[in-house]
Amino acid sequence: MIRNPALLAFAQAVYEVFGDLDGTGEGLTVEQIQAGCPTTDPTMFDNRIALFKQLKLLRRPHGHAYQRRLLFNTTSVAGLLVFDKLRRGTGIQEILFLLDETRREIQAGLVTREEVSERLTTLRRALSISAGELVQLRDRPVEELIRERRNHRAADRLLTEAKELVHVVERRFLELSSAGAKLITQALRYSGAANDLVDRLLRAVTAERDFSMLLPEQYRTAALQSAPEALALVFANMVFDPPAASITPDEILATVEQYRPRGPLRRAPRSPDLPADHDPLRRAREQQDRQRERREASLRLHLRGRSEMDLTTHIESLCWPEAARFVAEVLAASSDPEIPFTVRLSDELRVNADGSVSYVTPVQLIEDGRRAR
């Protein structure tokens, strides 16, 4: 029996080192154990290792007493696991396991009458002690009940397992019926005490409206089995704030864009079949040359053999869209160095309220022989 918590923690650390590093089963050296327990006080390490050897928690391989390697005793593994279960307070789970194991072994014919009688007595005593513990909790504070409830959540299952075991015992060993009846009495006593514990917790929940006292399975059971009206009573006296929009317009737009159905996919038009000698640059130059010839011919037509010509009257005679296109063509031709014409714009403004062109700036076209073709 280890009474020092620090020594027990060291035993757990040594157990973890062997479980992680001794993958071959050949054991570990003292140096390897010390390297795997870096938080251990170096001054106490040797004394604790010597104590573990004395307690047979650590041993040397059989027939190899001279080896420096140590093995972790499998009995010590079981002891640490059992201690961990006892530390968590799961004694009721052990009673359930013994009930189920006894029932299965009786059905398989693996136990004698004396063994069954001994187990029934052991189970009766364990249930009597557990029921007495629950009875003592009746007058304890609610906080203590909450801490203890996790250890007694299998009351109904325990009673069912006890009834099934007694049923099997009466069919196989009829003379043990009285021992089985005593076991059922203690199981009923334990189940009643556990139910009283739950009822007191539920009354505390109702009075204090503290829903943290309820277990997750209780919430699930209420949601599946209770009527909507009963569930609504929980919030009957609660006050709620009116709902408020907690989303911005930008978030709405982003959500709409995210879930908007995608439009149909449109394929690009298929490119036409072009000859092998097709040259887009050469074709563009040819189009530009033809446009330049057209503009020059149009301007010469307006000059009528003269070197200068006032185009203002002609512009005023056109409708507005045609006048705008004509002026744009004249200005484009004058800006082209390959066309030998210049446009002179006046700073005057002629206004005709009745005409199609309500106002116009005088435009004069001049042939410029100095500009080379």
Tab-separated table of C-alpha atoms in Angstrom, residues 48-367:
chain	number	residue	atom	x	y	z
A	48	ARG	CA	12.155	5.219	-5.485
A	49	ILE	CA	13.517	2.777	-8.048
A	50	ALA	CA	14.940	0.674	-5.209
A	51	LEU	CA	11.570	0.755	-3.440
A	52	PHE	CA	9.747	-0.330	-6.602
A	53	LYS	CA	12.139	-3.268	-6.941
A	54	GLN	CA	11.372	-4.242	-3.348
A	55	LEU	CA	7.628	-3.963	-3.966
A	56	LYS	CA	8.110	-6.038	-7.156
A	57	LEU	CA	6.578	-3.254	-9.238
A	58	LEU	CA	9.815	-3.478	-11.245
A	59	ARG	CA	11.649	-6.775	-11.750
A	60	ARG	CA	14.484	-8.203	-13.775
A	61	PRO	CA	13.847	-10.752	-16.564
A	62	HIS	CA	13.515	-14.335	-15.327
A	63	GLY	CA	16.827	-16.152	-15.455
A	64	HIS	CA	18.768	-12.971	-16.266
A	65	ALA	CA	19.492	-11.440	-12.878
A	66	TYR	CA	22.716	-9.977	-14.187
A	67	GLN	CA	21.000	-7.823	-16.828
A	68	ARG	CA	20.710	-4.078	-16.326
A	69	ARG	CA	17.250	-3.921	-17.872
A	70	LEU	CA	14.050	-3.874	-15.815
A	71	LEU	CA	10.513	-5.052	-16.629
A	72	PHE	CA	7.232	-3.546	-15.399
A	73	ASN	CA	5.253	-6.159	-13.470
A	74	THR	CA	1.907	-6.903	-15.179
A	75	THR	CA	0.303	-7.321	-11.739
A	76	SER	CA	1.286	-3.724	-11.013
A	77	VAL	CA	-0.426	-2.647	-14.255
A	78	ALA	CA	-3.680	-4.183	-13.046
A	79	GLY	CA	-3.223	-2.551	-9.645
A	80	LEU	CA	-2.790	0.919	-11.123
A	81	LEU	CA	-5.851	0.469	-13.360
A	82	VAL	CA	-7.990	-0.703	-10.431
A	83	PHE	CA	-6.786	2.201	-8.305
A	84	ASP	CA	-7.708	4.636	-11.081
A	85	LYS	CA	-11.215	3.189	-11.238
A	86	LEU	CA	-11.579	3.455	-7.452
A	87	ARG	CA	-10.292	7.021	-7.541
A	88	ARG	CA	-13.051	7.962	-10.014
A	89	GLY	CA	-15.644	6.456	-7.682
A	90	THR	CA	-17.150	3.884	-10.072
A	91	GLY	CA	-17.919	1.212	-7.465
A	92	ILE	CA	-21.436	0.706	-8.821
A	93	GLN	CA	-19.946	-0.223	-12.185
A	94	GLU	CA	-17.978	-3.001	-10.465
A	95	ILE	CA	-21.190	-4.324	-8.895
A	96	LEU	CA	-22.850	-4.320	-12.316
A	97	PHE	CA	-19.895	-6.173	-13.792
A	98	LEU	CA	-19.992	-8.817	-11.045
A	99	LEU	CA	-23.763	-9.291	-11.489
A	100	ASP	CA	-23.402	-9.808	-15.235
A	101	GLU	CA	-20.333	-12.042	-14.894
A	102	THR	CA	-22.001	-14.250	-12.305
A	103	ARG	CA	-25.111	-14.679	-14.458
A	104	ARG	CA	-23.080	-15.645	-17.535
A	105	GLU	CA	-20.879	-18.089	-15.613
A	106	ILE	CA	-23.927	-19.814	-14.082
A	107	GLN	CA	-25.483	-20.223	-17.533
A	108	ALA	CA	-22.190	-21.645	-18.831
A	109	GLY	CA	-21.816	-24.018	-15.857
A	110	LEU	CA	-18.468	-22.566	-14.778
A	111	VAL	CA	-19.235	-21.972	-11.075
A	112	THR	CA	-20.275	-24.235	-8.218
A	113	ARG	CA	-23.086	-23.797	-5.730
A	114	GLU	CA	-20.670	-22.603	-3.052
A	115	GLU	CA	-19.145	-20.005	-5.386
A	116	VAL	CA	-22.574	-18.700	-6.354
A	117	SER	CA	-23.591	-18.447	-2.697
A	118	GLU	CA	-20.409	-16.520	-1.898
A	119	ARG	CA	-20.970	-14.073	-4.762
A	120	LEU	CA	-24.588	-13.477	-3.806
A	121	THR	CA	-23.444	-12.623	-0.285
A	122	THR	CA	-20.737	-10.292	-1.628
A	123	LEU	CA	-23.200	-8.506	-3.905
A	124	ARG	CA	-25.803	-8.190	-1.126
A	125	ARG	CA	-23.278	-6.614	1.206
A	126	ALA	CA	-22.014	-4.211	-1.481
A	127	LEU	CA	-25.555	-3.074	-2.301
A	128	SER	CA	-26.377	-2.670	1.389
A	129	ILE	CA	-23.380	-0.400	1.922
A	130	SER	CA	-24.113	1.626	-1.255
A	131	ALA	CA	-27.779	2.033	-0.306
A	132	GLY	CA	-26.768	3.192	3.173
A	133	GLU	CA	-24.479	5.787	1.642
A	134	LEU	CA	-27.346	7.148	-0.456
A	135	VAL	CA	-29.648	7.267	2.574
A	136	GLN	CA	-27.086	9.384	4.397
A	137	LEU	CA	-27.147	11.878	1.493
A	138	ARG	CA	-30.778	12.840	2.107
A	139	ASP	CA	-29.881	15.695	4.425
A	140	ARG	CA	-26.726	16.801	2.674
A	141	PRO	CA	-26.467	20.098	0.689
A	142	VAL	CA	-27.548	20.085	-2.936
A	143	GLU	CA	-23.996	20.766	-4.116
A	144	GLU	CA	-22.868	17.479	-2.563
A	145	LEU	CA	-25.760	15.635	-4.216
A	146	ILE	CA	-24.651	16.949	-7.597
A	147	ARG	CA	-21.137	15.622	-7.008
A	148	GLU	CA	-22.396	12.202	-5.972
A	149	ARG	CA	-25.067	11.672	-8.623
A	150	ARG	CA	-22.573	10.585	-11.310
A	151	ASN	CA	-21.658	7.547	-9.187
A	152	HIS	CA	-25.275	6.379	-8.946
A	153	ARG	CA	-26.700	6.821	-12.430
A	154	ALA	CA	-27.191	3.083	-13.079
A	155	ALA	CA	-29.804	2.359	-10.385
A	156	ASP	CA	-32.494	1.063	-12.750
A	157	ARG	CA	-30.010	-1.048	-14.715
A	158	LEU	CA	-28.583	-2.463	-11.476
A	159	LEU	CA	-32.034	-3.571	-10.339
A	160	THR	CA	-32.686	-5.213	-13.714
A	161	GLU	CA	-29.353	-7.065	-13.619
A	162	ALA	CA	-30.061	-8.257	-10.069
A	163	LYS	CA	-33.499	-9.641	-11.071
A	164	GLU	CA	-32.028	-11.467	-14.070
A	165	LEU	CA	-29.288	-12.995	-11.899
A	166	VAL	CA	-31.767	-14.208	-9.258
A	167	HIS	CA	-33.954	-15.698	-11.998
A	168	VAL	CA	-30.996	-17.717	-13.307
A	169	VAL	CA	-29.966	-18.746	-9.756
A	170	GLU	CA	-33.469	-20.044	-8.928
A	171	ARG	CA	-33.518	-22.179	-12.079
A	172	ARG	CA	-30.056	-23.699	-11.424
A	173	PHE	CA	-29.728	-23.639	-7.625
A	174	LEU	CA	-33.212	-23.580	-6.110
A	175	GLU	CA	-31.820	-23.893	-2.594
A	176	LEU	CA	-30.244	-20.413	-2.963
A	177	SER	CA	-33.619	-18.681	-3.448
A	178	SER	CA	-33.500	-17.079	-0.007
A	179	ALA	CA	-30.053	-15.575	-0.723
A	180	GLY	CA	-31.408	-14.261	-4.025
A	181	ALA	CA	-34.413	-12.708	-2.284
A	182	LYS	CA	-32.083	-10.878	0.124
A	183	LEU	CA	-30.104	-9.586	-2.849
A	184	ILE	CA	-33.301	-8.258	-4.481
A	185	THR	CA	-34.284	-6.567	-1.230
A	186	GLN	CA	-31.020	-4.645	-1.108
A	187	ALA	CA	-31.245	-3.845	-4.838
A	188	LEU	CA	-34.734	-2.392	-4.283
A	189	ARG	CA	-33.433	-0.445	-1.302
A	190	TYR	CA	-30.584	0.949	-3.352
A	191	SER	CA	-32.846	1.803	-6.312
A	192	GLY	CA	-35.313	3.594	-4.048
A	193	ALA	CA	-32.555	5.635	-2.412
A	194	ALA	CA	-31.137	6.567	-5.826
A	195	ASN	CA	-34.570	7.659	-7.045
A	196	ASP	CA	-35.035	9.765	-3.905
A	197	LEU	CA	-31.731	11.470	-4.714
A	198	VAL	CA	-32.926	12.263	-8.235
A	199	ASP	CA	-36.292	13.533	-6.959
A	200	ARG	CA	-34.609	15.909	-4.534
A	201	LEU	CA	-32.382	17.245	-7.291
A	202	LEU	CA	-35.403	17.791	-9.538
A	203	ARG	CA	-37.217	19.661	-6.772
A	204	ALA	CA	-34.150	21.864	-6.346
A	205	VAL	CA	-34.063	22.507	-10.088
A	206	THR	CA	-37.702	23.538	-10.043
A	207	ALA	CA	-37.324	25.804	-7.047
A	208	GLU	CA	-34.072	27.499	-8.053
A	209	ARG	CA	-34.481	27.191	-11.845
A	210	ASP	CA	-30.852	26.064	-12.048
A	211	PHE	CA	-30.759	23.794	-15.091
A	212	SER	CA	-27.053	23.046	-14.632
A	213	MET	CA	-28.106	20.415	-12.077
A	214	LEU	CA	-29.626	18.242	-14.797
A	215	LEU	CA	-27.655	15.610	-16.638
A	216	PRO	CA	-27.408	15.601	-20.449
A	217	GLU	CA	-29.498	12.415	-20.699
A	218	GLN	CA	-32.237	14.104	-18.672
A	219	TYR	CA	-32.417	16.901	-21.221
A	220	ARG	CA	-32.578	14.341	-24.018
A	221	THR	CA	-35.306	12.316	-22.286
A	222	ALA	CA	-37.373	15.459	-21.693
A	223	ALA	CA	-37.043	16.537	-25.319
A	224	LEU	CA	-38.119	13.114	-26.649
A	225	GLN	CA	-40.873	12.195	-24.211
A	226	SER	CA	-42.388	15.448	-22.922
A	227	ALA	CA	-45.230	17.287	-24.623
A	228	PRO	CA	-44.520	20.707	-26.212
A	229	GLU	CA	-46.841	22.345	-23.690
A	230	ALA	CA	-44.842	20.923	-20.774
A	231	LEU	CA	-41.569	22.085	-22.293
A	232	ALA	CA	-43.004	25.560	-22.842
A	233	LEU	CA	-43.841	25.930	-19.145
A	234	VAL	CA	-40.121	26.302	-18.414
A	235	PHE	CA	-40.161	29.732	-20.074
A	236	ALA	CA	-43.647	30.784	-19.008
A	237	ASN	CA	-42.445	33.508	-16.616
A	238	MET	CA	-39.394	34.658	-18.547
A	239	VAL	CA	-39.095	38.063	-20.233
A	240	PHE	CA	-37.500	38.296	-23.654
A	241	ASP	CA	-36.191	41.354	-25.465
A	242	PRO	CA	-37.797	42.098	-28.835
A	243	PRO	CA	-35.853	40.683	-31.764
A	244	ALA	CA	-33.423	43.052	-33.417
A	245	ALA	CA	-31.773	42.847	-36.798
A	246	SER	CA	-28.161	41.879	-36.279
A	247	ILE	CA	-27.149	41.760	-39.912
A	248	THR	CA	-25.827	44.604	-42.033
A	249	PRO	CA	-26.770	45.376	-45.642
A	250	ASP	CA	-23.298	44.352	-46.748
A	251	GLU	CA	-23.772	40.947	-45.151
A	252	ILE	CA	-27.138	40.556	-46.876
A	253	LEU	CA	-25.598	41.368	-50.259
A	254	ALA	CA	-22.722	38.974	-49.620
A	255	THR	CA	-25.171	36.209	-48.689
A	256	VAL	CA	-27.269	36.838	-51.802
A	257	GLU	CA	-24.170	36.694	-53.981
A	258	GLN	CA	-23.066	33.480	-52.297
A	259	TYR	CA	-26.357	31.611	-52.785
A	260	ARG	CA	-27.485	33.156	-56.077
A	261	PRO	CA	-28.056	30.460	-58.728
A	262	ARG	CA	-25.412	30.375	-61.351
A	263	GLY	CA	-26.355	31.569	-64.802
A	264	PRO	CA	-26.097	29.354	-67.876
A	265	LEU	CA	-22.633	28.946	-69.260
A	266	ARG	CA	-22.131	30.537	-72.652
A	267	ARG	CA	-19.439	29.363	-74.956
A	268	ALA	CA	-17.459	31.859	-76.941
A	269	PRO	CA	-18.313	31.913	-80.633
A	270	ARG	CA	-16.213	29.652	-82.728
A	271	SER	CA	-13.504	31.468	-84.619
A	272	PRO	CA	-13.972	31.430	-88.406
A	273	ASP	CA	-11.758	29.325	-90.590
A	274	LEU	CA	-9.105	31.706	-91.919
A	275	PRO	CA	-6.719	31.080	-94.767
A	276	ALA	CA	-3.133	30.209	-93.989
A	277	ASP	CA	-1.802	33.530	-95.351
A	278	HIS	CA	-4.154	35.638	-93.207
A	279	ASP	CA	-2.322	38.619	-91.696
A	280	PRO	CA	-4.464	40.742	-89.336
A	281	LEU	CA	-1.917	43.580	-89.209
A	282	ARG	CA	-1.726	43.847	-92.959
A	283	ARG	CA	-5.506	43.794	-93.178
A	284	ALA	CA	-5.751	46.623	-90.607
A	285	ARG	CA	-3.278	48.726	-92.562
A	286	GLU	CA	-5.250	48.194	-95.784
A	287	GLN	CA	-8.475	49.276	-94.047
A	288	GLN	CA	-6.732	52.387	-92.711
A	289	ASP	CA	-5.437	53.266	-96.187
A	290	ARG	CA	-8.916	52.902	-97.710
A	291	GLN	CA	-10.404	55.109	-94.992
A	292	ARG	CA	-7.726	57.774	-95.612
A	293	GLU	CA	-8.428	57.731	-99.389
A	294	ARG	CA	-12.151	58.086	-98.747
A	295	ARG	CA	-11.661	61.077	-96.431
A	296	GLU	CA	-9.271	62.820	-98.817
A	297	ALA	CA	-11.652	62.301	-101.751
A	298	SER	CA	-14.571	63.680	-99.729
A	299	LEU	CA	-12.608	66.831	-98.761
A	300	ARG	CA	-11.453	67.440	-102.343
A	301	LEU	CA	-15.033	67.167	-103.446
A	302	HIS	CA	-15.980	69.998	-101.051
A	303	LEU	CA	-13.050	72.181	-102.242
A	304	ARG	CA	-14.213	71.919	-105.913
A	305	GLY	CA	-10.718	72.642	-107.206
A	306	ARG	CA	-10.028	75.571	-104.864
A	307	SER	CA	-7.313	75.681	-102.178
A	308	GLU	CA	-9.602	76.987	-99.415
A	309	MET	CA	-13.254	76.521	-98.568
A	310	ASP	CA	-15.572	77.721	-95.764
A	311	LEU	CA	-17.559	74.696	-94.579
A	312	THR	CA	-19.801	76.556	-92.111
A	313	THR	CA	-22.755	76.983	-94.491
A	314	HIS	CA	-22.580	73.300	-95.458
A	315	ILE	CA	-22.583	72.236	-91.811
A	316	GLU	CA	-25.636	74.396	-91.028
A	317	SER	CA	-27.537	72.762	-93.905
A	318	LEU	CA	-27.190	69.291	-92.425
A	319	CYS	CA	-29.273	67.760	-89.688
A	320	TRP	CA	-27.661	67.517	-86.257
A	321	PRO	CA	-26.365	63.897	-86.280
A	322	GLU	CA	-24.977	64.238	-89.826
A	323	ALA	CA	-23.368	67.583	-88.958
A	324	ALA	CA	-21.622	66.043	-85.955
A	325	ARG	CA	-20.336	63.123	-88.047
A	326	PHE	CA	-19.112	65.483	-90.799
A	327	VAL	CA	-17.182	67.696	-88.394
A	328	ALA	CA	-15.643	64.599	-86.777
A	329	GLU	CA	-14.504	63.333	-90.191
A	330	VAL	CA	-12.984	66.703	-91.114
A	331	LEU	CA	-11.096	66.950	-87.819
A	332	ALA	CA	-9.872	63.356	-88.115
A	333	ALA	CA	-8.591	64.033	-91.671
A	334	SER	CA	-6.752	67.195	-90.593
A	335	SER	CA	-5.020	65.289	-87.784
A	336	ASP	CA	-3.767	62.630	-90.213
A	337	PRO	CA	-0.267	63.643	-91.475
A	338	GLU	CA	-0.830	61.602	-94.653
A	339	ILE	CA	-3.778	63.771	-95.788
A	340	PRO	CA	-2.700	67.258	-97.140
A	341	PHE	CA	-5.510	69.267	-95.553
A	342	THR	CA	-5.705	71.590	-92.558
A	343	VAL	CA	-8.766	72.776	-90.655
A	344	ARG	CA	-8.924	76.276	-89.173
A	345	LEU	CA	-11.475	76.837	-86.410
A	346	SER	CA	-12.717	80.302	-85.529
A	347	ASP	CA	-13.341	81.573	-82.015
A	348	GLU	CA	-16.750	82.914	-83.119
A	349	LEU	CA	-20.063	81.244	-82.390
A	350	ARG	CA	-22.940	81.389	-84.898
A	351	VAL	CA	-26.430	80.781	-83.438
A	352	ASN	CA	-29.505	79.855	-85.478
A	353	ALA	CA	-32.498	79.140	-83.256
A	354	ASP	CA	-34.666	77.952	-86.149
A	355	GLY	CA	-32.094	75.741	-87.861
A	356	SER	CA	-31.390	72.053	-87.319
A	357	VAL	CA	-27.911	73.021	-86.096
A	358	SER	CA	-28.671	75.665	-83.475
A	359	TYR	CA	-25.068	76.804	-83.001
A	360	VAL	CA	-21.798	76.215	-84.826
A	361	THR	CA	-18.230	77.495	-84.879
A	362	PRO	CA	-17.043	78.586	-88.364
A	363	VAL	CA	-14.865	75.925	-89.966
A	364	GLN	CA	-12.462	76.614	-92.864
A	365	LEU	CA	-10.805	73.822	-94.903
A	366	ILE	CA	-7.368	74.576	-96.444
A	367	GLU	CA	-5.319	72.385	-98.736
